[in-house]
Amino acid sequence: MNGLSTPHLLGIRDLTREDIELIFSQADHFKQVINQPIKRVPSLRDITIANLFFENSTRTRLSFELAEKRLSADVINFSASTSSVKKGETLVDTVNNILAMKVDMTVMRHASPGAASFLASRVNSVIVNAGDGTHEHPTQALLDAYSIREQLGSIRGKKVAIVGDIRHSRVALSNIWCLKKLGAEVVLCGPTTLIPKHIESLGVRVSHDLRETLAWCDVANMLRIQLERQEVEVPYFPGLREYSSLFGLDRRLLESLSRKIVIMHPGPINRGVEISSDVADHSQSIILQQVENGVAVRMAVIYLLAQGIKRT
Ligand code: CP
């Protein structure tokens, strides 16, 4: 047993509130570690982890690799674009070949929703979902919630707005599960076409008025428009300029609010679309603190899951 209610991290939906709180308290410890001159602990010296990225990533891939190295695990990295996947090998065959090299844990990003769960049911490895299509991005939601807790002291009762392309966002879905489990109020804000029908069944409210939403919230998490997932004949909105004028956050709007709110973004940012440059770099923006916290939170996730691996 690893202390969590699950042997894998496939999505926030599967976690309990106690799981999330355990991850946060472990991350508090690792945040101290990574702020010391020697940023490494020997905890996972006997564990080997494979990072499998079938989709592009900057933050998540580097953050996982750094977290694993800070825990003294052996790390191997796999990128689909330079692998034998290009020669027709299946996902399960690829992963089983990697596991035959005595790998204990697999971190995977994949374009297909459900890919992490599919793998967990077919291979003998601890699986960590680093983003599966439009489905979930659990470690992003954990680091987002951890960053809100760090800024505001707690999550319960806090008002969080998630703004933008909710339809295509795994970050939005994982954030909704996480924030609701921790007792936050959540409003989703964006154009009608970018908000899934019936999303209120997850216990959130929907708004199409950015100013009203910002006036209500304590935290605004601004999401990128995922143009790469919008391959449709009729576009979801007329153009980026119109989107930006209705749902983009600029300094004038931010500073017209009657109180200070926390600004977040999971990255990558499209400066001048969902967020202006001066808001991204504003003193109320915690975008780089989110990235720093990502390493501590991923260390906590990997450390806890590794406690369930039998050492032979
Ligand atoms: N936030 C996030 O997942 O960023 P990357 O796509 O760069 O990993």
CSV table of C-alpha atoms and ligand atoms in Angstrom, one decimal:
chain,number,residue,atom,x,y,z
A,1,MET,CA,0.0,0.0,0.0
A,2,ASN,CA,1.2,3.5,-0.8
A,3,GLY,CA,-0.9,5.7,1.6
A,4,LEU,CA,-3.2,6.8,-1.3
A,5,SER,CA,-6.5,5.0,-2.2
A,6,THR,CA,-5.2,4.1,-5.6
A,7,PRO,CA,-2.0,2.4,-7.0
A,8,HIS,CA,-1.9,4.8,-10.0
A,9,LEU,CA,-2.7,8.5,-10.7
A,10,LEU,CA,-5.0,8.3,-13.6
A,11,GLY,CA,-7.2,11.3,-12.8
A,12,ILE,CA,-8.4,13.6,-10.0
A,13,ARG,CA,-11.8,12.0,-10.3
A,14,ASP,CA,-10.4,8.8,-8.7
A,15,LEU,CA,-8.8,10.6,-5.7
A,16,THR,CA,-10.4,11.2,-2.3
A,17,ARG,CA,-10.1,14.5,-0.5
A,18,GLU,CA,-7.8,12.7,2.0
A,19,ASP,CA,-5.5,11.6,-0.9
A,20,ILE,CA,-5.2,15.2,-2.1
A,21,GLU,CA,-4.5,16.5,1.4
A,22,LEU,CA,-1.8,13.8,1.8
A,23,ILE,CA,-0.2,14.8,-1.5
A,24,PHE,CA,-0.2,18.5,-0.3
A,25,SER,CA,1.4,17.7,3.0
A,26,GLN,CA,4.1,15.6,1.3
A,27,ALA,CA,4.6,18.5,-1.2
A,28,ASP,CA,5.1,20.9,1.7
A,29,HIS,CA,8.0,18.8,2.8
A,30,PHE,CA,9.5,18.6,-0.8
A,31,LYS,CA,9.0,22.3,-1.3
A,32,GLN,CA,11.4,22.8,1.6
A,33,VAL,CA,13.8,20.3,0.1
A,34,ILE,CA,14.0,22.0,-3.4
A,35,ASN,CA,14.6,25.4,-1.7
A,36,GLN,CA,17.7,24.1,0.1
A,37,PRO,CA,21.3,24.3,-1.3
A,38,ILE,CA,21.2,20.5,-1.8
A,39,LYS,CA,17.9,19.9,-3.6
A,40,ARG,CA,18.0,16.1,-3.6
A,41,VAL,CA,16.9,13.3,-1.3
A,42,PRO,CA,17.8,9.7,-1.6
A,43,SER,CA,14.2,8.4,-1.2
A,44,LEU,CA,13.8,6.6,-4.6
A,45,ARG,CA,17.4,5.4,-5.3
A,46,ASP,CA,16.1,1.9,-6.1
A,47,ILE,CA,13.3,3.0,-8.5
A,48,THR,CA,13.4,3.5,-12.3
A,49,ILE,CA,10.9,5.7,-14.0
A,50,ALA,CA,10.1,6.1,-17.7
A,51,ASN,CA,8.6,9.3,-19.0
A,52,LEU,CA,6.6,8.6,-22.2
A,53,PHE,CA,5.5,11.7,-24.1
A,54,PHE,CA,3.4,11.0,-27.1
A,55,GLU,CA,2.3,14.7,-27.3
A,56,ASN,CA,4.3,17.9,-27.0
A,57,SER,CA,5.2,19.3,-23.6
A,58,THR,CA,7.6,21.7,-22.0
A,59,ARG,CA,6.6,22.2,-18.3
A,60,THR,CA,5.1,18.8,-17.5
A,61,ARG,CA,7.9,16.8,-19.1
A,62,LEU,CA,10.7,18.8,-17.5
A,63,SER,CA,8.9,19.1,-14.2
A,64,PHE,CA,8.4,15.3,-13.9
A,65,GLU,CA,12.0,14.6,-14.9
A,66,LEU,CA,13.3,17.1,-12.4
A,67,ALA,CA,11.0,15.8,-9.6
A,68,GLU,CA,12.2,12.2,-10.3
A,69,LYS,CA,15.9,13.2,-10.2
A,70,ARG,CA,15.4,15.3,-7.0
A,71,LEU,CA,14.1,12.0,-5.5
A,72,SER,CA,17.3,10.1,-6.8
A,73,ALA,CA,15.2,7.8,-9.1
A,74,ASP,CA,16.8,6.5,-12.3
A,75,VAL,CA,15.0,8.2,-15.2
A,76,ILE,CA,14.6,7.3,-18.9
A,77,ASN,CA,12.8,9.6,-21.4
A,78,PHE,CA,10.9,8.5,-24.5
A,79,SER,CA,9.6,10.8,-27.2
A,80,ALA,CA,7.1,9.3,-29.7
A,81,SER,CA,8.5,11.4,-32.6
A,82,THR,CA,11.9,9.6,-32.5
A,83,SER,CA,10.7,6.1,-31.4
A,84,SER,CA,9.6,2.9,-33.1
A,85,VAL,CA,6.0,4.0,-32.7
A,86,LYS,CA,6.6,5.6,-36.1
A,87,LYS,CA,7.2,2.0,-37.4
A,88,GLY,CA,3.7,0.8,-36.3
A,89,GLU,CA,4.4,-0.6,-32.8
A,90,THR,CA,1.4,-0.5,-30.5
A,91,LEU,CA,1.2,1.4,-27.2
A,92,VAL,CA,1.1,-1.8,-25.1
A,93,ASP,CA,4.0,-3.4,-27.0
A,94,THR,CA,6.1,-0.2,-26.7
A,95,VAL,CA,5.4,0.0,-22.9
A,96,ASN,CA,6.0,-3.7,-22.3
A,97,ASN,CA,9.4,-3.5,-24.0
A,98,ILE,CA,10.3,-0.5,-21.8
A,99,LEU,CA,9.1,-2.3,-18.7
A,100,ALA,CA,11.2,-5.4,-19.6
A,101,MET,CA,14.2,-3.2,-18.9
A,102,LYS,CA,13.2,-3.3,-15.2
A,103,VAL,CA,11.2,0.0,-15.1
A,104,ASP,CA,8.9,0.5,-12.1
A,105,MET,CA,6.8,3.5,-12.9
A,106,THR,CA,5.5,5.0,-16.2
A,107,VAL,CA,4.6,8.7,-16.6
A,108,MET,CA,2.6,9.2,-19.8
A,109,ARG,CA,1.2,12.0,-21.9
A,110,HIS,CA,-1.0,10.9,-24.8
A,111,ALA,CA,-3.4,12.6,-27.2
A,112,SER,CA,-6.2,10.0,-26.6
A,113,PRO,CA,-8.6,10.5,-23.7
A,114,GLY,CA,-8.4,7.4,-21.5
A,115,ALA,CA,-5.0,6.3,-22.7
A,116,ALA,CA,-3.6,6.2,-19.1
A,117,SER,CA,-6.4,4.0,-17.8
A,118,PHE,CA,-6.1,1.8,-20.9
A,119,LEU,CA,-2.4,1.3,-20.1
A,120,ALA,CA,-3.0,0.7,-16.4
A,121,SER,CA,-5.4,-2.2,-17.2
A,122,ARG,CA,-2.9,-3.9,-19.5
A,123,VAL,CA,0.6,-3.5,-18.2
A,124,ASN,CA,2.3,-4.3,-14.9
A,125,SER,CA,3.5,-0.8,-13.9
A,126,VAL,CA,2.5,2.1,-11.8
A,127,ILE,CA,1.0,4.6,-14.2
A,128,VAL,CA,0.9,8.4,-13.8
A,129,ASN,CA,-1.3,10.4,-16.2
A,130,ALA,CA,0.6,13.5,-17.5
A,131,GLY,CA,-2.3,14.6,-19.6
A,132,ASP,CA,-4.6,12.4,-21.8
A,133,GLY,CA,-6.2,14.3,-24.6
A,134,THR,CA,-9.1,16.5,-23.5
A,135,HIS,CA,-9.8,14.2,-20.5
A,136,GLU,CA,-7.6,14.9,-17.4
A,137,HIS,CA,-4.3,16.5,-16.3
A,138,PRO,CA,-4.2,15.5,-12.7
A,139,THR,CA,-0.8,16.8,-11.6
A,140,GLN,CA,-1.6,20.2,-13.2
A,141,ALA,CA,-4.8,20.4,-11.1
A,142,LEU,CA,-2.9,19.4,-7.9
A,143,LEU,CA,-0.3,22.0,-8.4
A,144,ASP,CA,-2.9,24.6,-9.2
A,145,ALA,CA,-4.9,23.8,-6.0
A,146,TYR,CA,-1.7,23.7,-4.0
A,147,SER,CA,-0.7,27.1,-5.3
A,148,ILE,CA,-4.2,28.5,-4.4
A,149,ARG,CA,-3.8,27.1,-0.9
A,150,GLU,CA,-0.4,28.6,-0.6
A,151,GLN,CA,-1.7,32.1,-1.7
A,152,LEU,CA,-5.0,32.1,0.2
A,153,GLY,CA,-4.3,29.8,3.2
A,154,SER,CA,-7.1,27.3,2.2
A,155,ILE,CA,-9.3,26.2,-0.6
A,156,ARG,CA,-12.7,25.6,1.2
A,157,GLY,CA,-15.1,28.4,0.4
A,158,LYS,CA,-12.8,30.2,-2.1
A,159,LYS,CA,-14.3,31.4,-5.4
A,160,VAL,CA,-12.4,30.2,-8.4
A,161,ALA,CA,-13.1,31.2,-12.0
A,162,ILE,CA,-11.8,29.1,-14.9
A,163,VAL,CA,-11.9,31.2,-18.0
A,164,GLY,CA,-11.6,30.2,-21.7
A,165,ASP,CA,-11.6,27.0,-23.8
A,166,ILE,CA,-13.3,24.7,-21.3
A,167,ARG,CA,-14.5,22.3,-24.0
A,168,HIS,CA,-11.0,21.2,-25.0
A,169,SER,CA,-9.3,21.6,-21.6
A,170,ARG,CA,-8.1,18.6,-19.6
A,171,VAL,CA,-6.8,21.2,-17.1
A,172,ALA,CA,-10.3,22.6,-16.6
A,173,LEU,CA,-11.9,19.1,-16.0
A,174,SER,CA,-9.2,18.1,-13.5
A,175,ASN,CA,-9.4,21.5,-11.8
A,176,ILE,CA,-13.1,21.2,-11.4
A,177,TRP,CA,-12.8,17.7,-9.8
A,178,CYS,CA,-10.0,18.9,-7.5
A,179,LEU,CA,-11.5,22.2,-6.4
A,180,LYS,CA,-15.0,20.8,-5.8
A,181,LYS,CA,-13.5,17.9,-3.7
A,182,LEU,CA,-11.7,20.6,-1.6
A,183,GLY,CA,-14.8,22.7,-1.1
A,184,ALA,CA,-14.2,25.6,-3.5
A,185,GLU,CA,-17.0,27.4,-5.5
A,186,VAL,CA,-16.2,27.2,-9.2
A,187,VAL,CA,-17.5,29.3,-12.1
A,188,LEU,CA,-16.6,28.5,-15.7
A,189,CYS,CA,-16.5,31.5,-18.1
A,190,GLY,CA,-16.2,31.6,-21.8
A,191,PRO,CA,-18.2,31.6,-25.1
A,192,THR,CA,-21.2,29.3,-25.2
A,193,THR,CA,-19.5,27.2,-27.9
A,194,LEU,CA,-16.5,26.5,-25.7
A,195,ILE,CA,-18.4,25.4,-22.6
A,196,PRO,CA,-19.7,21.8,-22.8
A,197,LYS,CA,-23.5,21.3,-22.4
A,198,HIS,CA,-24.6,20.0,-18.9
A,199,ILE,CA,-21.3,20.8,-17.3
A,200,GLU,CA,-23.3,22.3,-14.4
A,201,SER,CA,-23.9,18.6,-13.3
A,202,LEU,CA,-20.4,18.7,-11.9
A,203,GLY,CA,-21.5,21.3,-9.4
A,204,VAL,CA,-20.1,24.4,-11.2
A,205,ARG,CA,-21.9,27.5,-12.5
A,206,VAL,CA,-21.5,29.0,-16.0
A,207,SER,CA,-21.1,32.6,-17.0
A,208,HIS,CA,-20.5,34.3,-20.3
A,209,ASP,CA,-19.6,37.7,-18.7
A,210,LEU,CA,-15.9,38.0,-17.9
A,211,ARG,CA,-16.2,41.3,-15.9
A,212,GLU,CA,-19.0,40.0,-13.7
A,213,THR,CA,-17.0,36.7,-13.2
A,214,LEU,CA,-13.8,38.6,-12.2
A,215,ALA,CA,-15.7,40.8,-9.8
A,216,TRP,CA,-17.0,37.7,-8.1
A,217,CYS,CA,-13.9,35.5,-7.8
A,218,ASP,CA,-10.8,35.3,-5.6
A,219,VAL,CA,-8.8,33.5,-8.3
A,220,ALA,CA,-9.0,33.6,-12.1
A,221,ASN,CA,-7.4,30.7,-13.9
A,222,MET,CA,-7.0,31.8,-17.5
A,223,LEU,CA,-6.9,29.0,-20.1
A,224,ARG,CA,-5.4,28.9,-23.6
A,225,ILE,CA,-7.6,28.6,-26.7
A,226,GLN,CA,-6.6,25.1,-28.0
A,227,LEU,CA,-6.6,25.8,-31.7
A,228,GLU,CA,-4.9,22.4,-32.3
A,229,ARG,CA,-7.9,20.6,-31.0
A,230,GLN,CA,-10.5,22.7,-32.9
A,231,GLU,CA,-10.4,21.0,-36.3
A,232,VAL,CA,-14.1,21.8,-37.3
A,233,GLU,CA,-15.6,23.3,-40.4
A,234,VAL,CA,-17.5,26.0,-38.5
A,235,PRO,CA,-15.2,27.7,-36.0
A,236,TYR,CA,-16.2,28.0,-32.4
A,237,PHE,CA,-15.8,31.8,-32.5
A,238,PRO,CA,-15.3,34.4,-35.2
A,239,GLY,CA,-11.6,35.1,-34.5
A,240,LEU,CA,-8.9,35.5,-31.9
A,241,ARG,CA,-9.3,39.3,-31.9
A,242,GLU,CA,-13.0,39.1,-31.0
A,243,TYR,CA,-12.3,36.3,-28.4
A,244,SER,CA,-9.7,38.5,-26.8
A,245,SER,CA,-12.0,41.5,-26.6
A,246,LEU,CA,-14.7,39.5,-24.8
A,247,PHE,CA,-12.7,36.9,-22.8
A,248,GLY,CA,-9.1,38.2,-22.7
A,249,LEU,CA,-7.8,39.7,-19.4
A,250,ASP,CA,-5.8,42.9,-19.8
A,251,ARG,CA,-4.4,45.3,-17.2
A,252,ARG,CA,-7.1,47.9,-17.4
A,253,LEU,CA,-9.8,45.2,-16.6
A,254,LEU,CA,-7.7,43.7,-13.8
A,255,GLU,CA,-7.0,47.0,-12.2
A,256,SER,CA,-10.7,48.2,-12.5
A,257,LEU,CA,-11.8,45.5,-10.1
A,258,SER,CA,-12.6,46.7,-6.5
A,259,ARG,CA,-10.2,44.1,-4.9
A,260,LYS,CA,-7.1,42.1,-5.8
A,261,ILE,CA,-7.6,38.7,-7.3
A,262,VAL,CA,-5.0,36.0,-7.9
A,263,ILE,CA,-4.2,35.4,-11.6
A,264,MET,CA,-3.2,31.9,-12.7
A,265,HIS,CA,-2.4,30.2,-16.1
A,266,PRO,CA,-1.3,26.6,-16.6
A,267,GLY,CA,0.8,27.5,-19.6
A,268,PRO,CA,1.7,27.7,-22.4
A,269,ILE,CA,0.5,31.3,-22.6
A,270,ASN,CA,-0.7,33.0,-25.7
A,271,ARG,CA,0.2,36.5,-24.8
A,272,GLY,CA,-2.3,39.0,-26.1
A,273,VAL,CA,-5.1,36.4,-26.6
A,274,GLU,CA,-6.4,35.1,-23.3
A,275,ILE,CA,-4.1,37.2,-21.2
A,276,SER,CA,-2.1,40.4,-22.0
A,277,SER,CA,1.6,40.5,-21.4
A,278,ASP,CA,1.4,43.0,-18.6
A,279,VAL,CA,-1.2,40.8,-16.7
A,280,ALA,CA,1.0,37.7,-17.2
A,281,ASP,CA,3.9,39.5,-15.6
A,282,HIS,CA,1.7,41.4,-13.0
A,283,SER,CA,2.4,41.2,-9.3
A,284,GLN,CA,-1.0,39.5,-8.9
A,285,SER,CA,0.1,36.7,-11.3
A,286,ILE,CA,1.4,33.5,-9.8
A,287,ILE,CA,2.2,31.7,-13.1
A,288,LEU,CA,5.8,31.0,-12.2
A,289,GLN,CA,5.0,30.0,-8.6
A,290,GLN,CA,2.7,27.4,-10.2
A,291,VAL,CA,5.6,26.0,-12.2
A,292,GLU,CA,7.9,25.9,-9.1
A,293,ASN,CA,5.1,24.2,-7.1
A,294,GLY,CA,4.7,21.7,-9.9
A,295,VAL,CA,8.1,20.1,-9.1
A,296,ALA,CA,7.2,19.7,-5.3
A,297,VAL,CA,3.8,18.3,-6.1
A,298,ARG,CA,5.1,15.8,-8.7
A,299,MET,CA,7.8,14.7,-6.2
A,300,ALA,CA,5.0,14.1,-3.7
A,301,VAL,CA,2.9,12.1,-6.2
A,302,ILE,CA,5.8,10.0,-7.3
A,303,TYR,CA,7.1,9.4,-3.8
A,304,LEU,CA,3.7,8.3,-2.5
A,305,LEU,CA,3.0,6.0,-5.5
A,306,ALA,CA,6.5,4.5,-5.2
A,307,GLN,CA,5.7,3.3,-1.7
A,308,GLY,CA,3.4,0.7,-3.3
A,309,ILE,CA,6.1,-0.8,-5.5
A,310,LYS,CA,7.6,-4.1,-4.2
A,311,ARG,CA,11.4,-3.8,-4.0
A,312,THR,CA,13.0,-7.2,-5.0
B,1,CP,N1,0.7,23.0,-18.4
B,1,CP,C1,1.2,22.1,-19.3
B,1,CP,O1,0.8,21.0,-19.3
B,1,CP,O2,2.2,22.6,-20.0
B,1,CP,P1,3.0,21.7,-21.1
B,1,CP,O3,2.1,21.3,-22.2
B,1,CP,O4,4.2,22.5,-21.6
B,1,CP,O5,3.5,20.4,-20.4
